[in-house]
Amino acid sequence: MTNNEYEKMMVEAANGRFKIEAVAAQIEAHQAVPDYLNEHRRELITSIPKLIETHGTLADTCRETGLNEMTLSKYRHDTKCEQHVIYNNRLMTHTKTSPVIYTKRGVSRNDRMKLEGL
């Protein structure tokens, strides 16, 4: 092996090591950023009024959670969770026909009909 080949091999090894260290630093930085939903999961927030109380305003709650402002305003007075509940970080709304079944946001109409047995 010539000196030139050896130097080239060492440069490639150093570049690879720096790339690995850069990726490791990115992974550490990503893991250090607290996940919003996991952070608030520990607090057991189960209703929109509690979310609004935690964040202060409807606009701040909307920005932090990603929920629509109209949805937040619709359920902001439902303090006893008679029409909605937040379970496993999902908003569940009460259906009109059943006192037990809650529907997830994004469930299609056909799937809801199957759940309700219609």
mmCIF file with all atom_site columns, C-alpha atoms in Angstrom:
data_model
loop_
_atom_site.group_PDB
_atom_site.id
_atom_site.type_symbol
_atom_site.label_atom_id
_atom_site.label_alt_id
_atom_site.label_comp_id
_atom_site.label_asym_id
_atom_site.label_entity_id
_atom_site.label_seq_id
_atom_site.pdbx_PDB_ins_code
_atom_site.Cartn_x
_atom_site.Cartn_y
_atom_site.Cartn_z
_atom_site.occupancy
_atom_site.B_iso_or_equiv
_atom_site.pdbx_formal_charge
_atom_site.auth_seq_id
_atom_site.auth_comp_id
_atom_site.auth_asym_id
_atom_site.auth_atom_id
_atom_site.pdbx_PDB_model_num
ATOM 1   C CA . MET A 1 1   ? 0.000   0.000  0.000  1.00 0.00 ? 1   MET A CA 1
ATOM 2   C CA . THR A 1 2   ? 1.404   3.347  -0.999 1.00 0.00 ? 2   THR A CA 1
ATOM 3   C CA . ASN A 1 3   ? 1.380   6.430  1.189  1.00 0.00 ? 3   ASN A CA 1
ATOM 4   C CA . ASN A 1 4   ? -1.163  8.083  -1.115 1.00 0.00 ? 4   ASN A CA 1
ATOM 5   C CA . GLU A 1 5   ? -3.579  5.132  -0.826 1.00 0.00 ? 5   GLU A CA 1
ATOM 6   C CA . TYR A 1 6   ? -3.091  5.049  2.943  1.00 0.00 ? 6   TYR A CA 1
ATOM 7   C CA . GLU A 1 7   ? -3.829  8.783  3.255  1.00 0.00 ? 7   GLU A CA 1
ATOM 8   C CA . LYS A 1 8   ? -6.911  8.406  1.061  1.00 0.00 ? 8   LYS A CA 1
ATOM 9   C CA . MET A 1 9   ? -8.149  5.510  3.220  1.00 0.00 ? 9   MET A CA 1
ATOM 10  C CA . MET A 1 10  ? -7.596  7.511  6.432  1.00 0.00 ? 10  MET A CA 1
ATOM 11  C CA . VAL A 1 11  ? -9.466  10.532 5.021  1.00 0.00 ? 11  VAL A CA 1
ATOM 12  C CA . GLU A 1 12  ? -12.409 8.308  4.028  1.00 0.00 ? 12  GLU A CA 1
ATOM 13  C CA . ALA A 1 13  ? -12.436 6.721  7.489  1.00 0.00 ? 13  ALA A CA 1
ATOM 14  C CA . ALA A 1 14  ? -12.354 10.142 9.143  1.00 0.00 ? 14  ALA A CA 1
ATOM 15  C CA . ASN A 1 15  ? -15.187 11.402 6.931  1.00 0.00 ? 15  ASN A CA 1
ATOM 16  C CA . GLY A 1 16  ? -17.255 8.330  7.767  1.00 0.00 ? 16  GLY A CA 1
ATOM 17  C CA . ARG A 1 17  ? -16.591 8.819  11.478 1.00 0.00 ? 17  ARG A CA 1
ATOM 18  C CA . PHE A 1 18  ? -17.642 12.472 11.271 1.00 0.00 ? 18  PHE A CA 1
ATOM 19  C CA . LYS A 1 19  ? -20.823 11.511 9.414  1.00 0.00 ? 19  LYS A CA 1
ATOM 20  C CA . ILE A 1 20  ? -21.653 8.925  12.073 1.00 0.00 ? 20  ILE A CA 1
ATOM 21  C CA . GLU A 1 21  ? -21.005 11.458 14.833 1.00 0.00 ? 21  GLU A CA 1
ATOM 22  C CA . ALA A 1 22  ? -23.183 14.046 13.044 1.00 0.00 ? 22  ALA A CA 1
ATOM 23  C CA . VAL A 1 23  ? -26.045 11.561 12.724 1.00 0.00 ? 23  VAL A CA 1
ATOM 24  C CA . ALA A 1 24  ? -25.645 10.572 16.377 1.00 0.00 ? 24  ALA A CA 1
ATOM 25  C CA . ALA A 1 25  ? -25.796 14.259 17.388 1.00 0.00 ? 25  ALA A CA 1
ATOM 26  C CA . GLN A 1 26  ? -28.972 14.735 15.331 1.00 0.00 ? 26  GLN A CA 1
ATOM 27  C CA . ILE A 1 27  ? -30.573 11.707 16.988 1.00 0.00 ? 27  ILE A CA 1
ATOM 28  C CA . GLU A 1 28  ? -29.681 13.005 20.455 1.00 0.00 ? 28  GLU A CA 1
ATOM 29  C CA . ALA A 1 29  ? -31.076 16.453 19.623 1.00 0.00 ? 29  ALA A CA 1
ATOM 30  C CA . HIS A 1 30  ? -34.305 14.919 18.303 1.00 0.00 ? 30  HIS A CA 1
ATOM 31  C CA . GLN A 1 31  ? -34.724 12.773 21.413 1.00 0.00 ? 31  GLN A CA 1
ATOM 32  C CA . ALA A 1 32  ? -34.044 15.750 23.664 1.00 0.00 ? 32  ALA A CA 1
ATOM 33  C CA . VAL A 1 33  ? -36.988 17.695 22.228 1.00 0.00 ? 33  VAL A CA 1
ATOM 34  C CA . PRO A 1 34  ? -40.025 16.796 24.366 1.00 0.00 ? 34  PRO A CA 1
ATOM 35  C CA . ASP A 1 35  ? -42.925 15.368 22.448 1.00 0.00 ? 35  ASP A CA 1
ATOM 36  C CA . TYR A 1 36  ? -45.967 17.527 23.136 1.00 0.00 ? 36  TYR A CA 1
ATOM 37  C CA . LEU A 1 37  ? -48.510 14.748 23.351 1.00 0.00 ? 37  LEU A CA 1
ATOM 38  C CA . ASN A 1 38  ? -46.363 12.464 25.503 1.00 0.00 ? 38  ASN A CA 1
ATOM 39  C CA . GLU A 1 39  ? -45.577 15.371 27.819 1.00 0.00 ? 39  GLU A CA 1
ATOM 40  C CA . HIS A 1 40  ? -49.265 16.118 28.346 1.00 0.00 ? 40  HIS A CA 1
ATOM 41  C CA . ARG A 1 41  ? -50.285 12.457 28.472 1.00 0.00 ? 41  ARG A CA 1
ATOM 42  C CA . ARG A 1 42  ? -48.803 12.307 31.972 1.00 0.00 ? 42  ARG A CA 1
ATOM 43  C CA . GLU A 1 43  ? -51.116 15.121 33.079 1.00 0.00 ? 43  GLU A CA 1
ATOM 44  C CA . LEU A 1 44  ? -54.203 13.121 32.052 1.00 0.00 ? 44  LEU A CA 1
ATOM 45  C CA . ILE A 1 45  ? -56.038 15.956 30.351 1.00 0.00 ? 45  ILE A CA 1
ATOM 46  C CA . THR A 1 46  ? -59.375 14.481 29.356 1.00 0.00 ? 46  THR A CA 1
ATOM 47  C CA . SER A 1 47  ? -61.399 17.484 28.207 1.00 0.00 ? 47  SER A CA 1
ATOM 48  C CA . ILE A 1 48  ? -61.131 20.556 26.017 1.00 0.00 ? 48  ILE A CA 1
ATOM 49  C CA . PRO A 1 49  ? -61.922 22.977 28.893 1.00 0.00 ? 49  PRO A CA 1
ATOM 50  C CA . LYS A 1 50  ? -58.861 21.619 30.746 1.00 0.00 ? 50  LYS A CA 1
ATOM 51  C CA . LEU A 1 51  ? -56.740 22.067 27.614 1.00 0.00 ? 51  LEU A CA 1
ATOM 52  C CA . ILE A 1 52  ? -57.907 25.662 27.240 1.00 0.00 ? 52  ILE A CA 1
ATOM 53  C CA . GLU A 1 53  ? -57.227 26.280 30.928 1.00 0.00 ? 53  GLU A CA 1
ATOM 54  C CA . THR A 1 54  ? -53.712 24.858 30.536 1.00 0.00 ? 54  THR A CA 1
ATOM 55  C CA . HIS A 1 55  ? -52.821 26.949 27.471 1.00 0.00 ? 55  HIS A CA 1
ATOM 56  C CA . GLY A 1 56  ? -54.731 30.108 28.331 1.00 0.00 ? 56  GLY A CA 1
ATOM 57  C CA . THR A 1 57  ? -56.510 30.986 25.096 1.00 0.00 ? 57  THR A CA 1
ATOM 58  C CA . LEU A 1 58  ? -58.326 29.207 22.285 1.00 0.00 ? 58  LEU A CA 1
ATOM 59  C CA . ALA A 1 59  ? -55.717 30.355 19.767 1.00 0.00 ? 59  ALA A CA 1
ATOM 60  C CA . ASP A 1 60  ? -52.804 29.000 21.828 1.00 0.00 ? 60  ASP A CA 1
ATOM 61  C CA . THR A 1 61  ? -54.623 25.710 22.371 1.00 0.00 ? 61  THR A CA 1
ATOM 62  C CA . CYS A 1 62  ? -55.319 25.497 18.644 1.00 0.00 ? 62  CYS A CA 1
ATOM 63  C CA . ARG A 1 63  ? -51.647 26.076 17.793 1.00 0.00 ? 63  ARG A CA 1
ATOM 64  C CA . GLU A 1 64  ? -50.319 23.607 20.355 1.00 0.00 ? 64  GLU A CA 1
ATOM 65  C CA . THR A 1 65  ? -52.742 20.732 19.759 1.00 0.00 ? 65  THR A CA 1
ATOM 66  C CA . GLY A 1 66  ? -53.557 21.094 16.079 1.00 0.00 ? 66  GLY A CA 1
ATOM 67  C CA . LEU A 1 67  ? -57.296 20.915 16.739 1.00 0.00 ? 67  LEU A CA 1
ATOM 68  C CA . ASN A 1 68  ? -59.595 23.180 14.762 1.00 0.00 ? 68  ASN A CA 1
ATOM 69  C CA . GLU A 1 69  ? -60.661 26.382 16.536 1.00 0.00 ? 69  GLU A CA 1
ATOM 70  C CA . MET A 1 70  ? -64.325 25.663 15.730 1.00 0.00 ? 70  MET A CA 1
ATOM 71  C CA . THR A 1 71  ? -64.055 22.250 17.406 1.00 0.00 ? 71  THR A CA 1
ATOM 72  C CA . LEU A 1 72  ? -62.461 23.791 20.483 1.00 0.00 ? 72  LEU A CA 1
ATOM 73  C CA . SER A 1 73  ? -65.157 26.444 20.739 1.00 0.00 ? 73  SER A CA 1
ATOM 74  C CA . LYS A 1 74  ? -67.899 23.833 20.243 1.00 0.00 ? 74  LYS A CA 1
ATOM 75  C CA . TYR A 1 75  ? -66.823 21.804 23.287 1.00 0.00 ? 75  TYR A CA 1
ATOM 76  C CA . ARG A 1 76  ? -65.307 24.515 25.501 1.00 0.00 ? 76  ARG A CA 1
ATOM 77  C CA . HIS A 1 77  ? -68.313 24.587 27.876 1.00 0.00 ? 77  HIS A CA 1
ATOM 78  C CA . ASP A 1 78  ? -68.626 20.794 28.146 1.00 0.00 ? 78  ASP A CA 1
ATOM 79  C CA . THR A 1 79  ? -66.832 20.505 31.498 1.00 0.00 ? 79  THR A CA 1
ATOM 80  C CA . LYS A 1 80  ? -68.510 17.222 32.521 1.00 0.00 ? 80  LYS A CA 1
ATOM 81  C CA . CYS A 1 81  ? -67.437 15.515 29.256 1.00 0.00 ? 81  CYS A CA 1
ATOM 82  C CA . GLU A 1 82  ? -71.013 14.688 28.305 1.00 0.00 ? 82  GLU A CA 1
ATOM 83  C CA . GLN A 1 83  ? -70.416 15.303 24.581 1.00 0.00 ? 83  GLN A CA 1
ATOM 84  C CA . HIS A 1 84  ? -66.698 14.642 24.171 1.00 0.00 ? 84  HIS A CA 1
ATOM 85  C CA . VAL A 1 85  ? -63.652 13.123 25.827 1.00 0.00 ? 85  VAL A CA 1
ATOM 86  C CA . ILE A 1 86  ? -59.933 13.048 25.063 1.00 0.00 ? 86  ILE A CA 1
ATOM 87  C CA . TYR A 1 87  ? -58.712 9.453  25.321 1.00 0.00 ? 87  TYR A CA 1
ATOM 88  C CA . ASN A 1 88  ? -55.204 8.321  24.297 1.00 0.00 ? 88  ASN A CA 1
ATOM 89  C CA . ASN A 1 89  ? -54.617 11.792 22.832 1.00 0.00 ? 89  ASN A CA 1
ATOM 90  C CA . ARG A 1 90  ? -57.588 11.426 20.472 1.00 0.00 ? 90  ARG A CA 1
ATOM 91  C CA . LEU A 1 91  ? -60.710 13.515 20.528 1.00 0.00 ? 91  LEU A CA 1
ATOM 92  C CA . MET A 1 92  ? -63.767 11.282 20.827 1.00 0.00 ? 92  MET A CA 1
ATOM 93  C CA . THR A 1 93  ? -67.206 12.804 20.310 1.00 0.00 ? 93  THR A CA 1
ATOM 94  C CA . HIS A 1 94  ? -70.498 11.449 21.580 1.00 0.00 ? 94  HIS A CA 1
ATOM 95  C CA . THR A 1 95  ? -72.903 10.093 18.988 1.00 0.00 ? 95  THR A CA 1
ATOM 96  C CA . LYS A 1 96  ? -76.568 11.027 19.193 1.00 0.00 ? 96  LYS A CA 1
ATOM 97  C CA . THR A 1 97  ? -77.925 7.492  18.974 1.00 0.00 ? 97  THR A CA 1
ATOM 98  C CA . SER A 1 98  ? -75.869 5.681  21.579 1.00 0.00 ? 98  SER A CA 1
ATOM 99  C CA . PRO A 1 99  ? -74.848 6.629  25.125 1.00 0.00 ? 99  PRO A CA 1
ATOM 100 C CA . VAL A 1 100 ? -71.777 4.371  24.920 1.00 0.00 ? 100 VAL A CA 1
ATOM 101 C CA . ILE A 1 101 ? -70.198 4.557  21.479 1.00 0.00 ? 101 ILE A CA 1
ATOM 102 C CA . TYR A 1 102 ? -67.729 7.348  20.750 1.00 0.00 ? 102 TYR A CA 1
ATOM 103 C CA . THR A 1 103 ? -66.440 7.983  17.249 1.00 0.00 ? 103 THR A CA 1
ATOM 104 C CA . LYS A 1 104 ? -62.882 8.857  16.408 1.00 0.00 ? 104 LYS A CA 1
ATOM 105 C CA . ARG A 1 105 ? -62.081 11.870 14.313 1.00 0.00 ? 105 ARG A CA 1
ATOM 106 C CA . GLY A 1 106 ? -61.498 10.622 10.786 1.00 0.00 ? 106 GLY A CA 1
ATOM 107 C CA . VAL A 1 107 ? -63.669 7.479  10.947 1.00 0.00 ? 107 VAL A CA 1
ATOM 108 C CA . SER A 1 108 ? -65.701 7.182  7.785  1.00 0.00 ? 108 SER A CA 1
ATOM 109 C CA . ARG A 1 109 ? -69.495 7.262  7.764  1.00 0.00 ? 109 ARG A CA 1
ATOM 110 C CA . ASN A 1 110 ? -69.697 3.620  6.654  1.00 0.00 ? 110 ASN A CA 1
ATOM 111 C CA . ASP A 1 111 ? -67.487 2.493  9.542  1.00 0.00 ? 111 ASP A CA 1
ATOM 112 C CA . ARG A 1 112 ? -69.636 4.451  11.999 1.00 0.00 ? 112 ARG A CA 1
ATOM 113 C CA . MET A 1 113 ? -72.769 2.786  10.596 1.00 0.00 ? 113 MET A CA 1
ATOM 114 C CA . LYS A 1 114 ? -71.161 -0.637 11.114 1.00 0.00 ? 114 LYS A CA 1
ATOM 115 C CA . LEU A 1 115 ? -70.265 0.270  14.698 1.00 0.00 ? 115 LEU A CA 1
ATOM 116 C CA . GLU A 1 116 ? -73.810 1.437  15.399 1.00 0.00 ? 116 GLU A CA 1
ATOM 117 C CA . GLY A 1 117 ? -75.276 -1.668 13.771 1.00 0.00 ? 117 GLY A CA 1
ATOM 118 C CA . LEU A 1 118 ? -77.309 0.188  11.141 1.00 0.00 ? 118 LEU A CA 1
#
